[in-house]
CSV table of C-alpha atoms in Angstrom, one decimal:
chain,number,residue,atom,x,y,z
Y,6,UNK,CA,0.0,0.0,0.0
Y,7,UNK,CA,1.5,3.4,-1.0
Y,8,UNK,CA,0.9,6.7,0.8
Y,9,UNK,CA,1.1,10.2,-0.5
Y,10,UNK,CA,4.2,12.2,0.4
Y,11,UNK,CA,4.2,13.3,4.0
Y,12,UNK,CA,1.4,10.9,5.1
Y,13,UNK,CA,1.8,8.4,7.9
Y,14,UNK,CA,-0.4,5.4,8.5
Y,15,UNK,CA,-0.2,3.0,11.5
Y,16,UNK,CA,-0.9,-0.7,11.5
Y,17,UNK,CA,-1.4,-2.9,14.6
Y,18,UNK,CA,0.5,-6.1,14.0
Y,19,UNK,CA,-0.9,-9.0,16.0
Y,20,UNK,CA,1.3,-12.1,16.5
Y,21,UNK,CA,-0.1,-15.3,18.0
Y,22,UNK,CA,2.5,-16.9,20.2
Y,23,UNK,CA,3.9,-20.0,18.6
Y,24,UNK,CA,3.3,-18.9,15.0
Y,25,UNK,CA,5.9,-17.5,12.6
Y,26,UNK,CA,6.3,-13.7,12.4
Y,27,UNK,CA,5.8,-12.2,8.9
Y,28,UNK,CA,7.9,-9.3,7.7
Y,29,UNK,CA,6.1,-6.0,7.4
Y,30,UNK,CA,7.5,-3.4,5.0
Y,31,UNK,CA,6.3,0.2,5.2
Y,32,UNK,CA,7.1,3.1,3.0
Y,33,UNK,CA,5.8,6.3,1.5
Y,34,UNK,CA,5.8,7.7,-2.1
Y,35,UNK,CA,8.0,10.6,-2.8
Y,36,UNK,CA,11.6,11.4,-2.7
Y,37,UNK,CA,12.5,10.0,0.8
Y,38,UNK,CA,11.8,7.1,3.0
Y,39,UNK,CA,10.7,7.5,6.6
Y,40,UNK,CA,11.2,5.2,9.6
Y,41,UNK,CA,8.1,3.8,11.2
Y,42,UNK,CA,8.1,2.2,14.7
Y,43,UNK,CA,6.0,-0.9,14.8
Y,44,UNK,CA,4.6,-2.1,18.2
Y,45,UNK,CA,4.0,-5.9,18.4
Y,46,UNK,CA,1.6,-7.1,21.1
Y,47,UNK,CA,2.3,-10.7,22.0
Y,48,UNK,CA,-1.0,-12.3,23.1
Y,49,UNK,CA,-2.1,-15.9,23.5
Y,50,UNK,CA,-4.6,-17.2,20.9
Y,51,UNK,CA,-8.1,-16.8,22.3
Y,52,UNK,CA,-7.1,-13.7,24.4
Y,53,UNK,CA,-8.2,-10.2,23.8
Y,54,UNK,CA,-6.5,-7.0,25.0
Y,55,UNK,CA,-4.4,-9.0,27.4
Y,56,UNK,CA,-7.3,-10.5,29.2
Y,57,UNK,CA,-7.8,-14.3,29.3
Y,58,UNK,CA,-10.9,-15.7,27.9
Y,59,UNK,CA,-10.7,-19.3,29.1
Y,60,UNK,CA,-13.2,-21.9,28.0
Y,61,UNK,CA,-14.0,-24.4,30.7
Y,62,UNK,CA,-10.7,-24.0,32.5
Y,63,UNK,CA,-9.5,-26.8,34.7
Y,64,UNK,CA,-9.3,-25.9,38.4
Y,65,UNK,CA,-6.4,-27.0,40.6
Y,66,UNK,CA,-6.7,-26.4,44.3
Y,67,UNK,CA,-3.6,-26.4,46.6
Y,68,UNK,CA,-2.9,-25.6,50.2
Y,69,UNK,CA,-1.0,-22.4,50.9
Y,70,UNK,CA,2.8,-23.1,50.8
Y,71,UNK,CA,2.4,-26.3,48.9
Y,72,UNK,CA,3.3,-27.2,45.2
Y,73,UNK,CA,0.8,-27.2,42.3
Y,74,UNK,CA,1.2,-29.2,39.1
Y,75,UNK,CA,-0.5,-27.6,36.1
Y,76,UNK,CA,-0.7,-30.0,33.1
Y,77,UNK,CA,-0.5,-28.7,29.5
Y,78,UNK,CA,-3.3,-30.4,27.6
Y,79,UNK,CA,-2.8,-34.1,26.9
Y,80,UNK,CA,0.9,-33.8,27.5
Y,81,UNK,CA,3.7,-32.8,25.1
Y,82,UNK,CA,6.2,-35.3,23.7
Y,83,UNK,CA,9.3,-35.2,21.5
Y,84,UNK,CA,11.0,-32.5,23.5
Y,85,UNK,CA,8.7,-29.8,22.1
Y,86,UNK,CA,9.0,-26.5,23.8
Y,87,UNK,CA,5.8,-25.0,25.4
Y,88,UNK,CA,5.3,-21.6,27.0
Y,89,UNK,CA,3.2,-20.6,30.0
Y,90,UNK,CA,1.5,-17.3,30.5
Y,91,UNK,CA,0.9,-16.3,34.2
Y,92,UNK,CA,-2.3,-14.6,35.6
Y,93,UNK,CA,-0.4,-11.3,35.2
Y,94,UNK,CA,-0.1,-12.0,31.5
Y,95,UNK,CA,3.6,-12.5,31.5
Y,96,UNK,CA,5.7,-15.4,30.2
Y,97,UNK,CA,6.7,-17.7,33.0
Y,98,UNK,CA,10.4,-18.3,33.4
Y,99,UNK,CA,12.3,-20.3,36.1
Y,100,UNK,CA,13.0,-17.9,38.9
Y,101,UNK,CA,14.8,-19.0,42.1
Y,102,UNK,CA,13.2,-22.4,42.2
Y,103,UNK,CA,9.7,-20.9,42.2
Y,104,UNK,CA,8.7,-22.5,38.8
Y,105,UNK,CA,9.7,-25.9,37.4
Y,106,UNK,CA,9.1,-27.2,33.9
Y,107,UNK,CA,8.7,-30.9,33.3
Y,108,UNK,CA,9.4,-32.7,30.0
Y,109,UNK,CA,5.7,-33.3,29.3
Y,110,UNK,CA,5.0,-29.6,29.4
Y,111,UNK,CA,3.7,-29.6,33.0
Y,112,UNK,CA,4.3,-26.4,35.0
Y,113,UNK,CA,5.0,-26.9,38.7
Y,114,UNK,CA,4.6,-23.9,41.0
Y,115,UNK,CA,6.4,-24.2,44.3
Y,116,UNK,CA,5.7,-22.4,47.6
Y,117,UNK,CA,2.3,-21.3,46.5
Y,118,UNK,CA,1.1,-18.0,47.9
Y,119,UNK,CA,-2.2,-16.2,47.6
Y,120,UNK,CA,-0.8,-14.0,44.8
Y,121,UNK,CA,-0.2,-17.1,42.6
Y,122,UNK,CA,-4.0,-17.6,42.2
Y,123,UNK,CA,-5.5,-17.1,38.7
Y,124,UNK,CA,-5.5,-18.5,35.2
Y,125,UNK,CA,-2.4,-20.1,33.7
Y,126,UNK,CA,-2.3,-20.5,29.9
Y,127,UNK,CA,-0.2,-23.1,28.2
Y,128,UNK,CA,0.8,-22.3,24.6
Y,129,UNK,CA,1.9,-25.1,22.3
Y,130,UNK,CA,3.8,-24.7,19.0
Y,131,UNK,CA,2.1,-25.6,15.7
Y,132,UNK,CA,1.4,-29.3,15.4
Y,133,UNK,CA,0.8,-29.9,19.2
Y,134,UNK,CA,-2.3,-31.7,20.6
Y,135,UNK,CA,-3.9,-28.4,21.7
Y,136,UNK,CA,-2.6,-25.0,20.8
Y,137,UNK,CA,-3.9,-23.5,24.1
Y,138,UNK,CA,-4.8,-24.9,27.5
Y,139,UNK,CA,-6.0,-22.8,30.4
Y,140,UNK,CA,-5.8,-24.0,34.1
Y,141,UNK,CA,-7.2,-22.1,37.0
Y,142,UNK,CA,-5.0,-22.3,40.2
Y,143,UNK,CA,-6.9,-21.7,43.5
Y,144,UNK,CA,-4.9,-21.3,46.7
Y,145,UNK,CA,-6.7,-22.6,49.8
Y,146,UNK,CA,-6.5,-20.4,52.9
Y,147,UNK,CA,-7.9,-21.2,56.4
Y,148,UNK,CA,-8.8,-18.1,58.4
Y,149,UNK,CA,-7.0,-17.9,61.8
Y,150,UNK,CA,-8.8,-19.3,64.8
Y,151,UNK,CA,-8.2,-19.3,68.5
Y,152,UNK,CA,-9.7,-22.2,70.4
Y,153,UNK,CA,-12.0,-21.3,73.3
Y,154,UNK,CA,-14.3,-18.4,74.1
Y,155,UNK,CA,-13.5,-14.9,72.5
Y,156,UNK,CA,-13.4,-13.2,75.9
Y,157,UNK,CA,-12.2,-14.6,79.3
Y,158,UNK,CA,-11.9,-13.1,82.7
Y,159,UNK,CA,-8.7,-13.8,84.7
Y,160,UNK,CA,-7.8,-12.8,88.2
Y,161,UNK,CA,-4.1,-12.7,89.1
Y,162,UNK,CA,-2.4,-12.2,92.4
Y,163,UNK,CA,-0.1,-9.2,92.6
Y,164,UNK,CA,3.5,-10.3,92.5
Y,165,UNK,CA,2.7,-13.9,91.4
Y,166,UNK,CA,3.7,-15.1,88.0
Y,167,UNK,CA,0.8,-15.4,85.5
Y,168,UNK,CA,0.6,-17.3,82.2
Y,169,UNK,CA,-2.0,-16.5,79.6
Y,170,UNK,CA,-2.5,-19.0,76.7
Y,171,UNK,CA,-3.3,-18.0,73.1
Y,172,UNK,CA,-3.2,-21.1,70.8
Y,173,UNK,CA,-3.8,-19.9,67.3
Y,174,UNK,CA,-4.2,-22.1,64.1
Y,175,UNK,CA,-4.8,-21.5,60.4
Y,176,UNK,CA,-3.3,-21.9,56.9
Y,177,UNK,CA,-0.9,-20.2,56.5
Y,178,UNK,CA,0.3,-20.2,60.1
Y,179,UNK,CA,-0.9,-16.9,61.6
Y,180,UNK,CA,1.4,-14.3,63.2
Y,181,UNK,CA,0.6,-13.7,66.8
Y,182,UNK,CA,1.0,-10.6,69.0
Y,183,UNK,CA,-0.4,-9.3,72.3
Y,184,UNK,CA,-1.8,-5.8,72.8
Y,185,UNK,CA,-1.5,-4.7,76.4
Y,186,UNK,CA,-3.5,-1.9,78.1
Y,187,UNK,CA,-2.3,1.4,76.7
Y,188,UNK,CA,-1.9,-0.2,73.2
Y,189,UNK,CA,1.6,-1.5,73.8
Y,190,UNK,CA,2.3,-4.3,71.3
Y,191,UNK,CA,4.3,-7.4,72.3
Y,192,UNK,CA,5.4,-9.7,69.4
Y,193,UNK,CA,5.5,-13.4,69.6
Y,194,UNK,CA,8.1,-14.7,70.6
Y,195,UNK,CA,9.6,-12.0,72.8
Y,196,UNK,CA,12.3,-12.7,75.5
Y,197,UNK,CA,11.4,-9.7,77.6
Y,198,UNK,CA,15.0,-8.4,78.0
Y,199,UNK,CA,14.8,-8.9,81.7
Y,200,UNK,CA,11.5,-7.0,82.0
Y,201,UNK,CA,8.2,-8.2,83.5
Y,202,UNK,CA,6.6,-9.3,80.2
Y,203,UNK,CA,7.6,-12.1,77.8
Y,204,UNK,CA,6.0,-14.3,75.2
Y,205,UNK,CA,6.6,-17.8,73.9
Y,206,UNK,CA,6.5,-19.3,70.4
Y,207,UNK,CA,3.2,-21.0,71.2
Y,208,UNK,CA,1.5,-17.7,71.8
Y,209,UNK,CA,1.6,-17.7,75.7
Y,210,UNK,CA,2.0,-14.4,77.4
Y,211,UNK,CA,4.0,-14.3,80.7
Y,212,UNK,CA,3.6,-11.6,83.3
Y,213,UNK,CA,6.4,-12.3,85.7
Y,214,UNK,CA,5.2,-10.0,88.5
Y,215,UNK,CA,1.7,-8.6,87.9
Y,216,UNK,CA,0.9,-5.2,89.3
Y,217,UNK,CA,-2.4,-3.4,89.7
Y,218,UNK,CA,-1.5,-1.1,86.8
Y,219,UNK,CA,-1.5,-4.2,84.6
Y,220,UNK,CA,-5.3,-4.7,85.0
Y,221,UNK,CA,-7.5,-4.1,82.0
Y,222,UNK,CA,-8.1,-5.6,78.6
Y,223,UNK,CA,-5.3,-7.6,77.0
Y,224,UNK,CA,-5.9,-8.8,73.4
Y,225,UNK,CA,-4.2,-11.6,71.6
Y,226,UNK,CA,-4.3,-11.0,67.8
Y,227,UNK,CA,-3.6,-13.7,65.2
Y,228,UNK,CA,-3.3,-12.5,61.6
Y,229,UNK,CA,-2.5,-14.1,58.3
Y,230,UNK,CA,-3.4,-13.7,54.6
Y,231,UNK,CA,-6.6,-15.6,55.5
Y,232,UNK,CA,-7.9,-13.0,58.0
Y,233,UNK,CA,-7.7,-12.2,61.7
Y,234,UNK,CA,-8.8,-13.7,65.0
Y,235,UNK,CA,-8.8,-12.1,68.5
Y,236,UNK,CA,-8.9,-13.3,72.1
Y,237,UNK,CA,-9.8,-10.8,74.8
Y,238,UNK,CA,-8.6,-11.2,78.4
Y,239,UNK,CA,-10.1,-9.0,81.1
Y,240,UNK,CA,-7.3,-9.1,83.7
Y,241,UNK,CA,-8.0,-8.3,87.3
Y,242,UNK,CA,-5.1,-8.0,89.8
Y,243,UNK,CA,-5.9,-8.8,93.4
Y,244,UNK,CA,-3.7,-7.7,96.3
Y,245,UNK,CA,-1.5,-10.4,97.8
Y,246,UNK,CA,-2.7,-12.1,101.0
Y,247,UNK,CA,-1.4,-10.6,104.3
Y,248,UNK,CA,1.9,-11.8,105.6
Y,249,UNK,CA,1.6,-14.8,107.9
Y,250,UNK,CA,2.5,-14.4,111.6
Y,251,UNK,CA,2.5,-18.1,112.2
Y,252,UNK,CA,-0.1,-17.8,115.0
Y,253,UNK,CA,-3.5,-17.8,113.5
Y,254,UNK,CA,-5.5,-20.2,111.2
Y,255,UNK,CA,-7.7,-18.6,108.6
Y,256,UNK,CA,-9.5,-19.9,105.4
Y,257,UNK,CA,-10.1,-18.1,102.1
Y,258,UNK,CA,-12.3,-19.2,99.2
Y,259,UNK,CA,-11.4,-18.0,95.7
Y,260,UNK,CA,-13.5,-19.7,92.8
Y,261,UNK,CA,-11.4,-20.5,89.7
Y,262,UNK,CA,-12.8,-21.4,86.3
Y,263,UNK,CA,-10.7,-23.4,83.8
Y,264,UNK,CA,-11.5,-24.9,80.3
Y,265,UNK,CA,-11.7,-28.6,80.0
Y,266,UNK,CA,-8.3,-29.8,78.7
Y,267,UNK,CA,-6.5,-26.5,79.7
Y,268,UNK,CA,-3.8,-26.0,82.3
Y,269,UNK,CA,-4.7,-25.1,85.9
Y,270,UNK,CA,-2.5,-23.1,88.3
Y,271,UNK,CA,-3.5,-22.6,91.9
Y,272,UNK,CA,-1.3,-20.3,93.9
Y,273,UNK,CA,-0.5,-20.5,97.6
Y,274,UNK,CA,1.8,-17.6,98.3
Y,275,UNK,CA,3.4,-17.8,101.8
Y,276,UNK,CA,6.0,-15.5,103.2
Y,277,UNK,CA,7.1,-16.3,106.7
Y,278,UNK,CA,10.2,-16.7,108.9
Y,279,UNK,CA,11.1,-19.4,109.6
Y,280,UNK,CA,10.1,-21.1,106.3
Y,281,UNK,CA,6.8,-23.1,106.3
Y,282,UNK,CA,6.1,-26.6,105.2
Y,283,UNK,CA,3.4,-26.7,102.6
Y,284,UNK,CA,0.9,-29.3,101.3
Y,285,UNK,CA,-2.1,-29.4,98.9
Y,286,UNK,CA,-5.2,-31.6,99.5
Y,287,UNK,CA,-7.0,-32.5,96.3
Y,288,UNK,CA,-10.8,-33.0,96.0
Y,289,UNK,CA,-10.2,-36.8,96.1
Y,290,UNK,CA,-8.4,-36.5,99.5
Y,291,UNK,CA,-5.0,-37.1,98.1
Y,292,UNK,CA,-2.3,-35.0,99.8
Y,293,UNK,CA,0.7,-33.7,97.9
Y,294,UNK,CA,3.7,-32.1,99.7
Y,295,UNK,CA,6.1,-29.5,98.5
Y,296,UNK,CA,7.9,-30.3,96.1
Y,297,UNK,CA,6.1,-33.3,94.6
Y,298,UNK,CA,4.9,-34.6,91.2
Y,299,UNK,CA,2.2,-37.2,90.8
Y,300,UNK,CA,0.8,-37.8,87.3
Y,301,UNK,CA,-0.9,-34.6,86.1
Y,302,UNK,CA,-0.3,-32.8,89.4
Y,303,UNK,CA,2.8,-31.0,90.6
Y,304,UNK,CA,3.5,-28.8,93.7
Y,305,UNK,CA,6.2,-26.3,92.7
Y,306,UNK,CA,8.9,-24.8,94.8
Y,307,UNK,CA,7.0,-21.5,95.2
Y,308,UNK,CA,3.9,-23.4,96.5
Y,309,UNK,CA,1.9,-23.3,93.3
Y,310,UNK,CA,-0.2,-26.4,92.4
Y,311,UNK,CA,0.0,-27.1,88.7
Y,312,UNK,CA,-2.6,-29.4,87.0
Y,313,UNK,CA,-2.0,-30.4,83.3
Y,314,UNK,CA,-5.1,-30.9,81.0
Y,315,UNK,CA,-7.9,-30.4,83.5
Y,316,UNK,CA,-10.9,-32.7,83.2
Y,317,UNK,CA,-14.4,-32.6,84.8
Y,318,UNK,CA,-13.0,-35.0,87.5
Y,319,UNK,CA,-10.9,-32.0,88.7
Y,320,UNK,CA,-14.0,-30.2,90.0
Y,321,UNK,CA,-14.0,-29.4,93.7
Y,322,UNK,CA,-12.2,-27.8,96.6
Y,323,UNK,CA,-8.4,-27.6,96.8
Y,324,UNK,CA,-6.9,-26.8,100.2
Y,325,UNK,CA,-3.4,-25.5,100.7
Y,326,UNK,CA,-2.1,-26.0,104.3
Y,327,UNK,CA,1.0,-24.7,105.8
Y,328,UNK,CA,2.7,-25.3,109.2
Y,329,UNK,CA,5.8,-24.1,110.9
Y,330,UNK,CA,8.6,-26.1,112.4
Y,331,UNK,CA,6.5,-26.7,115.5
Y,332,UNK,CA,3.6,-28.1,113.3
Y,333,UNK,CA,1.4,-25.1,114.3
Y,334,UNK,CA,-1.2,-24.4,111.6
Y,335,UNK,CA,-0.9,-21.0,109.8
Y,336,UNK,CA,-3.3,-19.4,107.2
Y,337,UNK,CA,-4.8,-21.9,104.7
Y,338,UNK,CA,-5.9,-21.1,101.1
Y,339,UNK,CA,-9.0,-22.9,100.0
Y,340,UNK,CA,-9.9,-22.7,96.3
Y,341,UNK,CA,-13.0,-23.9,94.6
Y,342,UNK,CA,-12.3,-25.1,91.0
Y,343,UNK,CA,-14.9,-25.3,88.2
Y,344,UNK,CA,-14.0,-27.1,85.0
Y,345,UNK,CA,-15.9,-25.7,82.0
Y,346,UNK,CA,-16.6,-28.1,79.2
Y,347,UNK,CA,-18.1,-27.5,75.7
Y,348,UNK,CA,-19.3,-30.5,73.7
Y,349,UNK,CA,-18.1,-30.8,70.2
Y,350,UNK,CA,-20.2,-28.8,67.7
Y,351,UNK,CA,-19.9,-28.3,64.0
Y,352,UNK,CA,-20.2,-24.5,63.4
Y,353,UNK,CA,-19.8,-24.6,59.6
Y,354,UNK,CA,-20.8,-27.8,57.7
Y,355,UNK,CA,-21.8,-28.9,54.2
Y,356,UNK,CA,-25.4,-28.4,52.8
Y,357,UNK,CA,-27.7,-31.5,52.7
Y,358,UNK,CA,-27.1,-31.8,49.0
Y,359,UNK,CA,-24.0,-30.8,47.1
Y,360,UNK,CA,-23.3,-30.6,43.3
Y,361,UNK,CA,-20.0,-31.0,41.5
Y,362,UNK,CA,-19.1,-30.8,37.8
Y,363,UNK,CA,-16.9,-33.6,36.4
Y,364,UNK,CA,-13.3,-32.5,36.6
Y,365,UNK,CA,-13.9,-29.4,38.7
Y,366,UNK,CA,-12.5,-29.5,42.2
Y,367,UNK,CA,-15.0,-29.3,45.1
Y,368,UNK,CA,-14.5,-28.3,48.8
Y,369,UNK,CA,-16.8,-29.5,51.6
Y,370,UNK,CA,-16.4,-27.5,54.8
Y,371,UNK,CA,-16.5,-28.9,58.3
Y,372,UNK,CA,-15.4,-26.5,61.1
Y,373,UNK,CA,-15.9,-27.7,64.7
Y,374,UNK,CA,-15.3,-26.2,68.1
Y,375,UNK,CA,-15.3,-27.7,71.6
Y,376,UNK,CA,-13.4,-27.9,74.9
Y,377,UNK,CA,-11.5,-30.1,75.0
Y,378,UNK,CA,-10.6,-29.7,71.3
Y,379,UNK,CA,-12.9,-31.6,68.9
Y,380,UNK,CA,-11.5,-34.4,66.7
Y,381,UNK,CA,-12.9,-34.3,63.1
Y,382,UNK,CA,-13.2,-37.1,60.6
Y,383,UNK,CA,-15.0,-37.7,57.2
Y,384,UNK,CA,-16.7,-40.8,56.1
Y,385,UNK,CA,-16.9,-41.4,52.3
Y,386,UNK,CA,-19.6,-43.3,50.4
Y,387,UNK,CA,-17.5,-46.5,50.5
Y,388,UNK,CA,-17.3,-46.2,54.3
Y,389,UNK,CA,-13.6,-45.1,54.3
Y,390,UNK,CA,-12.7,-42.9,57.3
Y,391,UNK,CA,-10.6,-39.9,56.6
Y,392,UNK,CA,-9.2,-38.4,59.8
Y,393,UNK,CA,-8.3,-34.7,60.1
Y,394,UNK,CA,-4.7,-34.1,61.3
Y,395,UNK,CA,-2.4,-31.2,62.0
Y,396,UNK,CA,-1.1,-31.5,58.4
Y,397,UNK,CA,-3.0,-31.9,55.1
Y,398,UNK,CA,-3.6,-35.6,54.2
Y,399,UNK,CA,-4.0,-37.0,50.7
Y,400,UNK,CA,-6.3,-40.0,50.0
Y,401,UNK,CA,-6.4,-40.7,46.3
Y,402,UNK,CA,-8.1,-37.7,44.7
Y,403,UNK,CA,-9.3,-36.4,48.1
Y,404,UNK,CA,-7.3,-34.6,50.8
Y,405,UNK,CA,-8.3,-33.3,54.1
Y,406,UNK,CA,-7.5,-29.8,55.5
Y,407,UNK,CA,-6.2,-29.4,59.1
Y,408,UNK,CA,-9.3,-27.2,59.7
Y,409,UNK,CA,-11.7,-30.0,58.6
Y,410,UNK,CA,-12.5,-29.3,55.0
Y,411,UNK,CA,-12.6,-32.2,52.5
Y,412,UNK,CA,-11.4,-31.3,49.0
Y,413,UNK,CA,-12.3,-33.6,46.0
Y,414,UNK,CA,-10.1,-33.0,42.9
Y,415,UNK,CA,-11.2,-34.1,39.5
Y,416,UNK,CA,-14.5,-35.6,40.7
Y,417,UNK,CA,-16.2,-38.3,38.7
Y,418,UNK,CA,-19.6,-40.1,39.0
Y,419,UNK,CA,-17.7,-42.7,41.1
Y,420,UNK,CA,-17.3,-40.0,43.8
Y,421,UNK,CA,-21.0,-39.4,44.1
Y,422,UNK,CA,-22.8,-40.6,47.3
Y,423,UNK,CA,-23.2,-39.8,51.0
Y,424,UNK,CA,-20.4,-38.0,52.8
Y,425,UNK,CA,-20.6,-37.5,56.6
Y,426,UNK,CA,-18.4,-35.3,58.8
Y,427,UNK,CA,-18.2,-36.2,62.5
Y,428,UNK,CA,-16.7,-34.1,65.4
Y,429,UNK,CA,-16.3,-35.6,68.8
Y,430,UNK,CA,-14.6,-34.8,72.1
Y,431,UNK,CA,-14.9,-36.2,75.7
Y,432,UNK,CA,-18.3,-34.5,76.3
Y,433,UNK,CA,-20.1,-34.7,73.0
Y,434,UNK,CA,-20.5,-35.7,69.4
Y,435,UNK,CA,-21.9,-33.8,66.4
Y,436,UNK,CA,-22.2,-34.7,62.7
Y,437,UNK,CA,-23.3,-33.3,59.4
Y,438,UNK,CA,-23.8,-35.1,56.1
Y,439,UNK,CA,-24.3,-34.2,52.5
Y,440,UNK,CA,-25.3,-36.2,49.3
Y,441,UNK,CA,-22.9,-35.4,46.5
Y,442,UNK,CA,-24.1,-35.4,42.9
Y,443,UNK,CA,-21.5,-35.3,40.1
Y,444,UNK,CA,-22.7,-34.3,36.6
């Protein structure tokens, strides 16, 4: 095509990835040639303006931090080279072990993050089984959760070490921090640098010597890409008991509430001269002296009685008795303990009837709470039991999330049938079921 002298005409040259590029020659009529800059937009066939237009893309679901294998059509042989286009419309190249290309054209994405979600397009040279294949990658995230009630009330004794638990879970593993009265933030873990406050890697906050100024709302915050969870602790600090004279006998009742399965700490602060002999009497009548350990019970050097994994059998009155070298009774601390239990309950379960398309992954939720912590398991139509663990577990084309969800990849009519989720703990059982149709 010729142009009159001085005229300029612009063409948009479109090149489909994998095809040969044809030479374009531009010129104008007249005495001189001009240079024309040609912009070539590289797009995958079937895309428009850089936006993917997938037709029935396959869906691959993978847990955050895992690896995903994205097949390229029916597989490529003969060493043919394929190209992959990422969800950001860029050509995928091996970078620091993030991406891996297999000989059959499969793309493996390692250390999957939320930003890796989207449509991946495989482009095959001419003569391949399919010029273009689109696969959708979905990254599974589990919102953070903190077991137990959202707000608890704790009474500490001034000057007596206090531990506050905050066990957070989720996928990816949430980051935990404590917010103290006055909006001071303490990260987890934190050694304290010799101060009165420290935190441990399991989320527990330690107040080494509580004071009345520490009273107020303390908040444990667990955050991840999946969301946020909070635990509020209303802390009350009581004054220490009066110093013992070694001459009088007096009782004090201080009710304490503890979650079933949680730790129990009963303090018996004694300050006297000469030192006192100390013992604890359990609700069963068993007497433990200082220091002594018996099963789940231990009397520490500072007089505190520690009970691991409290159960309903630990209900009742605990009595701390002290005596001096003459065996004369001095003040006794009597504590009434109430163990709080919550039966297992499914808070988010599947609908009575579920529908899945052949080849498209499906997730069935089953989130349960309880104190002690509920154990969750799935039962498939063929009566196979799939237990939920602390790590994802794969059973054929099914795998179970640590938070209870069952994911069925590439479902077929053979996967149809009745699925039942059961949650149980020491004080109760709950279940939900759904009938799966695959079309």
